[in-house]
PDB file of C-alpha atoms in Angstrom:
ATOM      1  CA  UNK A   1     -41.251  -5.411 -15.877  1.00 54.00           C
ATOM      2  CA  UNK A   2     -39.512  -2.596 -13.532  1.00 55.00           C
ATOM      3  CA  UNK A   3     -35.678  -2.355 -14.260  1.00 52.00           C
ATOM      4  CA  UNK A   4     -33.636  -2.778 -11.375  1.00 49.00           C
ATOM      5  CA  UNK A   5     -31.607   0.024 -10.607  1.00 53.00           C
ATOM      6  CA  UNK A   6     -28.551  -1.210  -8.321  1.00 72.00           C
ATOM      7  CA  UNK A   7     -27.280   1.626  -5.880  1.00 80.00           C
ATOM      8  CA  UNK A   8     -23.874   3.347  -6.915  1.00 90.00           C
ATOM      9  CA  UNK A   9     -20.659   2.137  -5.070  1.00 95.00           C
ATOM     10  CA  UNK A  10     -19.375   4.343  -2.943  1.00 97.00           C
ATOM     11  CA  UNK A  11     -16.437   4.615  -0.621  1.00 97.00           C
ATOM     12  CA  UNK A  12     -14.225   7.235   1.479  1.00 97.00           C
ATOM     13  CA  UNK A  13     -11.712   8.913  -0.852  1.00 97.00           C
ATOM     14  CA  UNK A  14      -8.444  10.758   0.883  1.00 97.00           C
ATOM     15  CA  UNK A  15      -7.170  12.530  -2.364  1.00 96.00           C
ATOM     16  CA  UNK A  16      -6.085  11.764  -5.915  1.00 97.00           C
ATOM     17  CA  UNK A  17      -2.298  12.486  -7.674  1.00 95.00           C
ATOM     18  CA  UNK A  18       0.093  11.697  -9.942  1.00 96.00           C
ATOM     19  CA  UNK A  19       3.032   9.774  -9.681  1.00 92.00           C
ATOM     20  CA  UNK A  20       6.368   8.434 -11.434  1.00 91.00           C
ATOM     21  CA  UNK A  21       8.075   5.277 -10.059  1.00 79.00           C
ATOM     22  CA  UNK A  22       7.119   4.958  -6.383  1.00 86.00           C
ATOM     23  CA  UNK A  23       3.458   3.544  -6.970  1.00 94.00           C
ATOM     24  CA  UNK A  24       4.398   0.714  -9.156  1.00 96.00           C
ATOM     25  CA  UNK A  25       5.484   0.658 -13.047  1.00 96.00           C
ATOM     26  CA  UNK A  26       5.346   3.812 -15.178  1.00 96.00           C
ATOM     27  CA  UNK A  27       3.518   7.123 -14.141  1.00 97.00           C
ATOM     28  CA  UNK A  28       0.248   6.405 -12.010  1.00 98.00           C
ATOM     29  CA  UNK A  29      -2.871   7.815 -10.762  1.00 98.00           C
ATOM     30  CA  UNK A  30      -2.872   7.168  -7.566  1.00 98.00           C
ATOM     31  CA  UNK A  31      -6.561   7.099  -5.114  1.00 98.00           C
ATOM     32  CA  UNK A  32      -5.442   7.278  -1.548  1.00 97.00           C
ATOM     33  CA  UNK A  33      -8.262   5.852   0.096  1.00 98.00           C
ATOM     34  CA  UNK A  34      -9.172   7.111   3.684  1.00 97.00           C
ATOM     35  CA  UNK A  35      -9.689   4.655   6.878  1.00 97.00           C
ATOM     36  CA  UNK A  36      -7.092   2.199   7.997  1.00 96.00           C
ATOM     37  CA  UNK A  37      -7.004  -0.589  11.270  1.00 96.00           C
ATOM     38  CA  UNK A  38      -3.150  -0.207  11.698  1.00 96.00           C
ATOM     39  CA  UNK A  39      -1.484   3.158  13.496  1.00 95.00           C
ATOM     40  CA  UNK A  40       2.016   2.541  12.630  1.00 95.00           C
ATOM     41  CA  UNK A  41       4.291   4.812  14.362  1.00 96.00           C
ATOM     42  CA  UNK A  42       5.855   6.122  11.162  1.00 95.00           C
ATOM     43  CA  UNK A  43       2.732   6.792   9.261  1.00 93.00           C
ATOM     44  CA  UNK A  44       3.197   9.324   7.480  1.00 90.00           C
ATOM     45  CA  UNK A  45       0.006  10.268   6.508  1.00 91.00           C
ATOM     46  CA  UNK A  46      -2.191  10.352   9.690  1.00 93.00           C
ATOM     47  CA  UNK A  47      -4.708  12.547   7.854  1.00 92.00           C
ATOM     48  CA  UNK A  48      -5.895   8.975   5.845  1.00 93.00           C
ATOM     49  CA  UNK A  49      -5.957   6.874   9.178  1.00 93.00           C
ATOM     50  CA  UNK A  50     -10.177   7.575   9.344  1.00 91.00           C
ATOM     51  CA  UNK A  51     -12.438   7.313   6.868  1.00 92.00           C
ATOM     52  CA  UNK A  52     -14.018  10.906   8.295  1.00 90.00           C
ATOM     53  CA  UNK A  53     -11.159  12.118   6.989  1.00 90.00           C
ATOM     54  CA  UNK A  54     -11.676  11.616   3.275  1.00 95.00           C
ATOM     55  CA  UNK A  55     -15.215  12.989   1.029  1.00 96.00           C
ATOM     56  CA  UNK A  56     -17.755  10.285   0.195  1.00 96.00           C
ATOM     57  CA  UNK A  57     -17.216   9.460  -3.191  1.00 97.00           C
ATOM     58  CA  UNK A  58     -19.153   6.899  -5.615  1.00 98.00           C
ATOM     59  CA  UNK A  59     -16.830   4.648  -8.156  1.00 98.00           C
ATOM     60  CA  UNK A  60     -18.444   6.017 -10.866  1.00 97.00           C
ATOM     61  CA  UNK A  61     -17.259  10.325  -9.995  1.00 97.00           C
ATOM     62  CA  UNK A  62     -13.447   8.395  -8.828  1.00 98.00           C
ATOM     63  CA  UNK A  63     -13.565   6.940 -13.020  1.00 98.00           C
ATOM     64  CA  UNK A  64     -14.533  10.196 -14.016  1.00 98.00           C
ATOM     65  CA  UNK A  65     -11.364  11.495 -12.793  1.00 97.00           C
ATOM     66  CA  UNK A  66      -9.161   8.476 -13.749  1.00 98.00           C
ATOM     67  CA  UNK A  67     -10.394   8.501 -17.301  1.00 98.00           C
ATOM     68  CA  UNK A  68      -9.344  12.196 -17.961  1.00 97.00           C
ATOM     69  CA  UNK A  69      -5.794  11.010 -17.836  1.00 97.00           C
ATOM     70  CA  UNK A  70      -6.439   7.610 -19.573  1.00 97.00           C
ATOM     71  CA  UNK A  71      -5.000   7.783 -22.387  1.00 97.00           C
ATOM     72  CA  UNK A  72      -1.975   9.298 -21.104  1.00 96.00           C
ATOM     73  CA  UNK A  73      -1.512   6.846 -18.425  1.00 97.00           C
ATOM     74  CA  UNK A  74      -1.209   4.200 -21.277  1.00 97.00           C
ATOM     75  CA  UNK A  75       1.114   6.138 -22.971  1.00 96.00           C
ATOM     76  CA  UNK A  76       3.560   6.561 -20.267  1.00 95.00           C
ATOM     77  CA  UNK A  77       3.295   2.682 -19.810  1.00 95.00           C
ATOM     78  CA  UNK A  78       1.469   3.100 -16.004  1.00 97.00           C
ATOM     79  CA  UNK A  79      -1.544   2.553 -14.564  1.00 98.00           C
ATOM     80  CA  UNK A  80      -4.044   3.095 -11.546  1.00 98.00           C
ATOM     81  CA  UNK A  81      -2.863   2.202  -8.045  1.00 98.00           C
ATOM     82  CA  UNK A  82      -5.217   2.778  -5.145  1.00 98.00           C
ATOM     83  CA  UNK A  83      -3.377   3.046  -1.800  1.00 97.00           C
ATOM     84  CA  UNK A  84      -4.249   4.678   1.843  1.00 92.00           C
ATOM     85  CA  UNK A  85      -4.972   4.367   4.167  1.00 94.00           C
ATOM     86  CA  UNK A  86      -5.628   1.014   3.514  1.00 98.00           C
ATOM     87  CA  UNK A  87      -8.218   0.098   0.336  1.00 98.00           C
ATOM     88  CA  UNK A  88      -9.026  -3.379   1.874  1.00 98.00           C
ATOM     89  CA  UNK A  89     -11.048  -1.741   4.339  1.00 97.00           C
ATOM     90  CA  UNK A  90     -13.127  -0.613   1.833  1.00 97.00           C
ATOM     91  CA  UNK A  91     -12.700  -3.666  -0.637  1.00 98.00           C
ATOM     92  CA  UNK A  92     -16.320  -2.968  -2.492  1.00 98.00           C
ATOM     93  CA  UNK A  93     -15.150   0.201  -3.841  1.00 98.00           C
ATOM     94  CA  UNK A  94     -11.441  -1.106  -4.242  1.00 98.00           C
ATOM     95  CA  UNK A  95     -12.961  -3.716  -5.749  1.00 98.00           C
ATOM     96  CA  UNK A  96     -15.623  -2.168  -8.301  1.00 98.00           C
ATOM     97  CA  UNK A  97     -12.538   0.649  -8.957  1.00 98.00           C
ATOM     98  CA  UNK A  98      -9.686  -1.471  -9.541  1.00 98.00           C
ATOM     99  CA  UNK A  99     -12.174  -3.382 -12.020  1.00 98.00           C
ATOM    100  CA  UNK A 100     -13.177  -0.632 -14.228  1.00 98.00           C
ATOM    101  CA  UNK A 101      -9.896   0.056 -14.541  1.00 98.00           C
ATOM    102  CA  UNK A 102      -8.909  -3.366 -15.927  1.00 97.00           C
ATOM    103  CA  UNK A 103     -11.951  -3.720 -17.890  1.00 97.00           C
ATOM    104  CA  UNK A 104     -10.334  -0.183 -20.244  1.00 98.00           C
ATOM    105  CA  UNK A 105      -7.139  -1.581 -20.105  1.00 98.00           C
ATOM    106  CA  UNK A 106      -5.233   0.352 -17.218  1.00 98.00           C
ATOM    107  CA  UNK A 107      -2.527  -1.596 -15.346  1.00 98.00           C
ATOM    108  CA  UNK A 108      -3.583  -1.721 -11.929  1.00 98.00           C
ATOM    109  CA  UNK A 109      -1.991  -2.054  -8.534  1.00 98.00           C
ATOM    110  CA  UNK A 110      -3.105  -2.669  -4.845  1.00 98.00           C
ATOM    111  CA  UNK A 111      -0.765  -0.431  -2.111  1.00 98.00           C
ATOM    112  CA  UNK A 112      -1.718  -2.584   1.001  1.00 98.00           C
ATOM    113  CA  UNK A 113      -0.152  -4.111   4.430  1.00 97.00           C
ATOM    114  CA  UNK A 114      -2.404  -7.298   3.980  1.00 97.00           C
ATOM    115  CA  UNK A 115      -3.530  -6.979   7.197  1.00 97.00           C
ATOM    116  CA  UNK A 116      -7.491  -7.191   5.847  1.00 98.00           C
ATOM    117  CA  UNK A 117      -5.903  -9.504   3.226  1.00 98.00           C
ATOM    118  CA  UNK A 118      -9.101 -11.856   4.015  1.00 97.00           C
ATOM    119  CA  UNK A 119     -11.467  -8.928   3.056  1.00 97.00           C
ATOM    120  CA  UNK A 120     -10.019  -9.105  -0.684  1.00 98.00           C
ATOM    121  CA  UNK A 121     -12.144 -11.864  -2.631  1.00 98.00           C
ATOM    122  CA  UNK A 122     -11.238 -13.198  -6.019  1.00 97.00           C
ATOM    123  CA  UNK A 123     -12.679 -10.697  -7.672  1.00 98.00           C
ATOM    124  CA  UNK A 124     -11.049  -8.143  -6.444  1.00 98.00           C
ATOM    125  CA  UNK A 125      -7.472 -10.037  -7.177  1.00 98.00           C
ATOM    126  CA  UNK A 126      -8.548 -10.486 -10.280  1.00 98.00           C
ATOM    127  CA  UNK A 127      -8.717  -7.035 -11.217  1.00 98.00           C
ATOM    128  CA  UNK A 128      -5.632  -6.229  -8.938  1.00 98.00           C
ATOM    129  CA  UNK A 129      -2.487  -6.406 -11.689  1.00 98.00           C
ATOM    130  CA  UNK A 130       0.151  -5.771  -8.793  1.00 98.00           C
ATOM    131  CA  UNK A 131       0.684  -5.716  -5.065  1.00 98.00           C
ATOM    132  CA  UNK A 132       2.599  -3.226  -3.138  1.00 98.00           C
ATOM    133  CA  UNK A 133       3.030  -5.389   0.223  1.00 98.00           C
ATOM    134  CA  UNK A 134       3.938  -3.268   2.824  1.00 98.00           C
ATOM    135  CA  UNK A 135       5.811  -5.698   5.442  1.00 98.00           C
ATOM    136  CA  UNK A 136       5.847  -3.904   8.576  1.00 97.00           C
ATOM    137  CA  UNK A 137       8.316  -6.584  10.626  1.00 97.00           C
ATOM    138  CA  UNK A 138       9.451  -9.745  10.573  1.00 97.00           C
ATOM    139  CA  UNK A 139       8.828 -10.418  14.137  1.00 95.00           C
ATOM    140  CA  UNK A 140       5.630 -11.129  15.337  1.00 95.00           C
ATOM    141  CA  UNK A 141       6.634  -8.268  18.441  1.00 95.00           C
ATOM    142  CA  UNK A 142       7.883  -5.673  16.851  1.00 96.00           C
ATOM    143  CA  UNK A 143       5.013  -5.751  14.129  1.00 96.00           C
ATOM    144  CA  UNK A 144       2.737  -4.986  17.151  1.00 96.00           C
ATOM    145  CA  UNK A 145       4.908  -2.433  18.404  1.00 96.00           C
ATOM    146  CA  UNK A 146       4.902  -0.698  14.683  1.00 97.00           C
ATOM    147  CA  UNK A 147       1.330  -0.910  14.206  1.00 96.00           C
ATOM    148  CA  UNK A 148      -0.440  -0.547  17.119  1.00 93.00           C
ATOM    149  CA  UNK A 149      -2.573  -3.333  16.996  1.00 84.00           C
ATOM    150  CA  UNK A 150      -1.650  -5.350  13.801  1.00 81.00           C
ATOM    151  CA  UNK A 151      -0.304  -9.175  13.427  1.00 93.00           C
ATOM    152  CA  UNK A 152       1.679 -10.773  11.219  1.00 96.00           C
ATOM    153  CA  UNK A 153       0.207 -14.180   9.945  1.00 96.00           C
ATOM    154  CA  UNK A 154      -2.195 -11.896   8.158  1.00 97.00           C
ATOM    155  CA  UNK A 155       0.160 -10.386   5.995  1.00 97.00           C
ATOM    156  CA  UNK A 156       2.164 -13.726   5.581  1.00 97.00           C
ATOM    157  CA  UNK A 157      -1.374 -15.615   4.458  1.00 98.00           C
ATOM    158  CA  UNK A 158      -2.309 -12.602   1.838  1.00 98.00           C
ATOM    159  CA  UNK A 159       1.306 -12.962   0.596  1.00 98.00           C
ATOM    160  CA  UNK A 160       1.156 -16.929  -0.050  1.00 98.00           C
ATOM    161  CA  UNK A 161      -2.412 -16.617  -1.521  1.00 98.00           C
ATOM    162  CA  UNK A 162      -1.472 -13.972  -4.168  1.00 98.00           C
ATOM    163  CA  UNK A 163       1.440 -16.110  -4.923  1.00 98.00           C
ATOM    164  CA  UNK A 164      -1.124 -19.641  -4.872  1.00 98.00           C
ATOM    165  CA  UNK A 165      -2.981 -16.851  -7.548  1.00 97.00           C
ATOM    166  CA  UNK A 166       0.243 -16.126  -9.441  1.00 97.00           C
ATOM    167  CA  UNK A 167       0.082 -12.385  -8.483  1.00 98.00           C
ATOM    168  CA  UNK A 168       2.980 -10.446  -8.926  1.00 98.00           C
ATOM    169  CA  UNK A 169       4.579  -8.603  -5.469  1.00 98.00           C
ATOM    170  CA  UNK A 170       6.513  -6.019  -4.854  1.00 98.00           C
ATOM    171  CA  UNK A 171       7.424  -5.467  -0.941  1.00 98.00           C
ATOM    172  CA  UNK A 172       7.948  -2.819   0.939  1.00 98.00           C
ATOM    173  CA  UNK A 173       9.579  -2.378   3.907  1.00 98.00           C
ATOM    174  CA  UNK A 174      10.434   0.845   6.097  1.00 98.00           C
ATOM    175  CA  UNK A 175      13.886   0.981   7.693  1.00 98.00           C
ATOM    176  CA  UNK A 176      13.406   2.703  11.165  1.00 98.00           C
ATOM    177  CA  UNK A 177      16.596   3.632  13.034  1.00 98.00           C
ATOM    178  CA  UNK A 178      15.692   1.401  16.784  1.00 97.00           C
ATOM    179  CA  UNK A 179      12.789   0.233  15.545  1.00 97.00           C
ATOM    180  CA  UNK A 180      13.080  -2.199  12.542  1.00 98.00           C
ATOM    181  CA  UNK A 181      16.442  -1.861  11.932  1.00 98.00           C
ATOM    182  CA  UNK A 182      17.571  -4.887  14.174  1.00 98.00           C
ATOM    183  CA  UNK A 183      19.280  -7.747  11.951  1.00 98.00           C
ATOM    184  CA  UNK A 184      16.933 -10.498  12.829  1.00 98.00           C
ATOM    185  CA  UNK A 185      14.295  -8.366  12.214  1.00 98.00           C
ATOM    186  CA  UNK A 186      15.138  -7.473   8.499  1.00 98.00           C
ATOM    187  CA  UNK A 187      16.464 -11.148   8.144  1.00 98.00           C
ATOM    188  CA  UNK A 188      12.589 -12.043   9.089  1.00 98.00           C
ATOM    189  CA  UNK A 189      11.525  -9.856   6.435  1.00 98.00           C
ATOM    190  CA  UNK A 190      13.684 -11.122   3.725  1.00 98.00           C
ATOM    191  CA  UNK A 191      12.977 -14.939   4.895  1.00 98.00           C
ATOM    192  CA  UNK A 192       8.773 -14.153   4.173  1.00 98.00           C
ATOM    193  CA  UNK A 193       9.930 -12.607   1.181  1.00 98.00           C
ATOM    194  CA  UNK A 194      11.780 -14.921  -0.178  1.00 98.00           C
ATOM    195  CA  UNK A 195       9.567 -17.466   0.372  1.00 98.00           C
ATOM    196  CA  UNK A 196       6.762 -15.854  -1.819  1.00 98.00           C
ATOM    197  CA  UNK A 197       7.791 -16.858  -5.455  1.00 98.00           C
ATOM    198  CA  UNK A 198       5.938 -14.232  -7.034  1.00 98.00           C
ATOM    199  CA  UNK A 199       7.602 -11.360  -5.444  1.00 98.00           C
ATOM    200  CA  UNK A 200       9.669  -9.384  -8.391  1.00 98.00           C
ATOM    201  CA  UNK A 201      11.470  -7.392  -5.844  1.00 98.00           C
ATOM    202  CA  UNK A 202      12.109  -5.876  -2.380  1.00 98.00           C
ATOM    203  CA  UNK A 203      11.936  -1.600  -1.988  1.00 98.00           C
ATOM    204  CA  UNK A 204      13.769  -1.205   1.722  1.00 98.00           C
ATOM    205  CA  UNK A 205      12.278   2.532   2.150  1.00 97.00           C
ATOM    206  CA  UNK A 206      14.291   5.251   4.226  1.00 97.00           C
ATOM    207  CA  UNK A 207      12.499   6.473   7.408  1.00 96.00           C
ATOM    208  CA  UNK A 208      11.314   9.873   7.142  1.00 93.00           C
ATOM    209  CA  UNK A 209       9.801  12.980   8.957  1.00 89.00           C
ATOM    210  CA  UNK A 210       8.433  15.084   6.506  1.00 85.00           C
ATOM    211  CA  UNK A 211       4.797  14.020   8.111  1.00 84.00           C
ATOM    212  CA  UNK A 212       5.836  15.678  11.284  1.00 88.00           C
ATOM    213  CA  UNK A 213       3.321  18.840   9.543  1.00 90.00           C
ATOM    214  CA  UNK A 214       0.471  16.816   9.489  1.00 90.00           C
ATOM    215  CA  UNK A 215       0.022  15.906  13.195  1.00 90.00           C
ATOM    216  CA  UNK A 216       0.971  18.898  14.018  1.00 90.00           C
ATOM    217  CA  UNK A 217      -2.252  20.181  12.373  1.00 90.00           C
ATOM    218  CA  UNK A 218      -4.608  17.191  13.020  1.00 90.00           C
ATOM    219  CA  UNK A 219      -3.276  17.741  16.931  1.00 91.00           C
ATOM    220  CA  UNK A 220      -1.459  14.942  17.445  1.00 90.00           C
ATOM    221  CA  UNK A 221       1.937  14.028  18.675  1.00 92.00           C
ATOM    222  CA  UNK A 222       4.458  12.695  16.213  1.00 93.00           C
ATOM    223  CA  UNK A 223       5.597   9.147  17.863  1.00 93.00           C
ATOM    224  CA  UNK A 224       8.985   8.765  15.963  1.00 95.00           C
ATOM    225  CA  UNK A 225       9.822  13.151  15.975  1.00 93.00           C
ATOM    226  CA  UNK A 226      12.746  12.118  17.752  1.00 94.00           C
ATOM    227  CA  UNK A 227      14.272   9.209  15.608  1.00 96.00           C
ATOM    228  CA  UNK A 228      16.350   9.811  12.959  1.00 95.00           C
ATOM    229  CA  UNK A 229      16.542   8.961   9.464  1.00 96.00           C
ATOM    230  CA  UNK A 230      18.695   6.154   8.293  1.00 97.00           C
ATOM    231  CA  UNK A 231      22.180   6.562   7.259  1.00 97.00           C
ATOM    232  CA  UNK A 232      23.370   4.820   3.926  1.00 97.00           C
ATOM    233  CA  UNK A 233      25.699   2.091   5.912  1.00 98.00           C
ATOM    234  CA  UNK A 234      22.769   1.276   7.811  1.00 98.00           C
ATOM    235  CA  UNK A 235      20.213   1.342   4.588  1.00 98.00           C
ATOM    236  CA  UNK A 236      23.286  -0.833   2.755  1.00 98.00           C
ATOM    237  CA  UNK A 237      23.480  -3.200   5.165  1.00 98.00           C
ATOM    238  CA  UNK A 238      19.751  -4.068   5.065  1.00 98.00           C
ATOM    239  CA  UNK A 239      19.620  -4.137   1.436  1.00 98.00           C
ATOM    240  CA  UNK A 240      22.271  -6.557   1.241  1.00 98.00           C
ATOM    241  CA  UNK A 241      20.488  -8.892   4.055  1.00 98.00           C
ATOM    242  CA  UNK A 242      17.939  -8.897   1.167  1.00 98.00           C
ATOM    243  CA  UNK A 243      19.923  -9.231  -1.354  1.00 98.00           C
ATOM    244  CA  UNK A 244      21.890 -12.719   0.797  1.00 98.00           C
ATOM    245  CA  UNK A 245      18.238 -13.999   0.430  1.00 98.00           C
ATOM    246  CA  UNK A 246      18.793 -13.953  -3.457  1.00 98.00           C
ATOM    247  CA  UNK A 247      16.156 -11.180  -4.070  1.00 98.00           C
ATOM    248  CA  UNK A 248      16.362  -7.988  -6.325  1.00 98.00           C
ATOM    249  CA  UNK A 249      16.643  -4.916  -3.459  1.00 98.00           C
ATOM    250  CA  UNK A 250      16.062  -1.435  -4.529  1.00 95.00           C
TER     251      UNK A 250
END
């Protein structure tokens, strides 16, 4: 009898680092995964937003990389995240990935906006430790004008089915200065949050401009190169909206 060989899994891959305490628990190696459906206006990496962007790369040359800092990953109590772009659009290689890692024992994490929420099947949660849920707005309107493109519900249905699966969450939200700064909109935010019992606990992220570089080279104009970063009264008052909603705000 012929074996059957089955053909390597392969996906788009951005770039690889390593990080401490902004990709979940401990230090991580983090996969940023090229190709993503949204075109949020303060992306700031518009060089992962198509998959031509990253190198074709099978799951078995990604491990290769991950398991050279294995052993220190466990040491330093982290793990594996793979972000983006978004890794649901390519949730075969997320998937295989994310479940060699768990099979050797690395923590793992899933940096996504749940927008192709529907893409990830049990199998893939089931290697998936922790979610990073990026929560672009509470309001249905302003989500669309943040992402292009996107809707909610998606994100809201992801986040209720991790929770149904008793995955932890931790949420992320951007603070824009005119742009998802209003106080319903952050109260919208908190609300979804809040009513996810497995999130562990909000991050309300700073707007920034240090991407301005990269459009600059890719070509492109920078949508928010005019909008300012938030000051702390304004980032205090939207923790503390989070916070009112009885949720731990960093």
């Amino acid at each position: 009898m012929t074996a059957v060989v089955s053909a390597p899994v392969t996906g788009s891959l951005h770039s690889f680092d390593i990080s401490t305490g902004v990709d979940g628990p401990g230090t991580r190696f983090v996969a940023f995964l090229a190709g993503c459906p949204l075109r949020c206006l303060y992306c700031h990496s518009p060089d992962t937003q198509y998959r031509r962007y990253g190198r074709h790369t099978s799951a078995d040359d990604l491990m290769i990389e991950i398991r050279r800092y294995e052993r220190f990953l466990k040491v330093a109590h982290g793990g594996v995240t793979l972000s983006g772009g978004e890794p649901l659009q390519q949730p075969a290689f997320t998937r295989e990935v994310l479940r060699r890692c768990h099979d050797i024992g690395l923590h793992t994490a899933l940096d996504t906006s749940g927008f192709l929420g529907d893409r990830a099947d049990d199998a893939l949660l089931d290697a998936t430790d922790l979610v990073l849920l990026d929560i672009k707005s509470g309001d249905p309107g302003t989500y669309r004008k943040v992402t292009g493109t996107g809707r909610l519900e998606p994100t809201v249905r992801f986040a209720h089915r991790l929770a149904d699966r008793g995955k932890p969450i931790w949420v992320r939200f951007v603070l824009v200065p005119g742009l998802t700064d209003e106080p319903a909109n952050v109260d919208a935010v908190a609300a979804i949050a809040a009513g996810v019992p497995t999130v562990e606990r909000v991050e309300v992220l700073p707007f920034h401009r240090l991407g301005a570089q990269k459009y600059a080279a890719l070509g492109l104009p920078f949508p928010l190169a005019d909008t300012p970063a938030p000051d702390e009264a304004l980032l205090r008052r939207a923790r503390a909206q989070f916070r009112n909603h009885g949720l731990t705000v960093y």
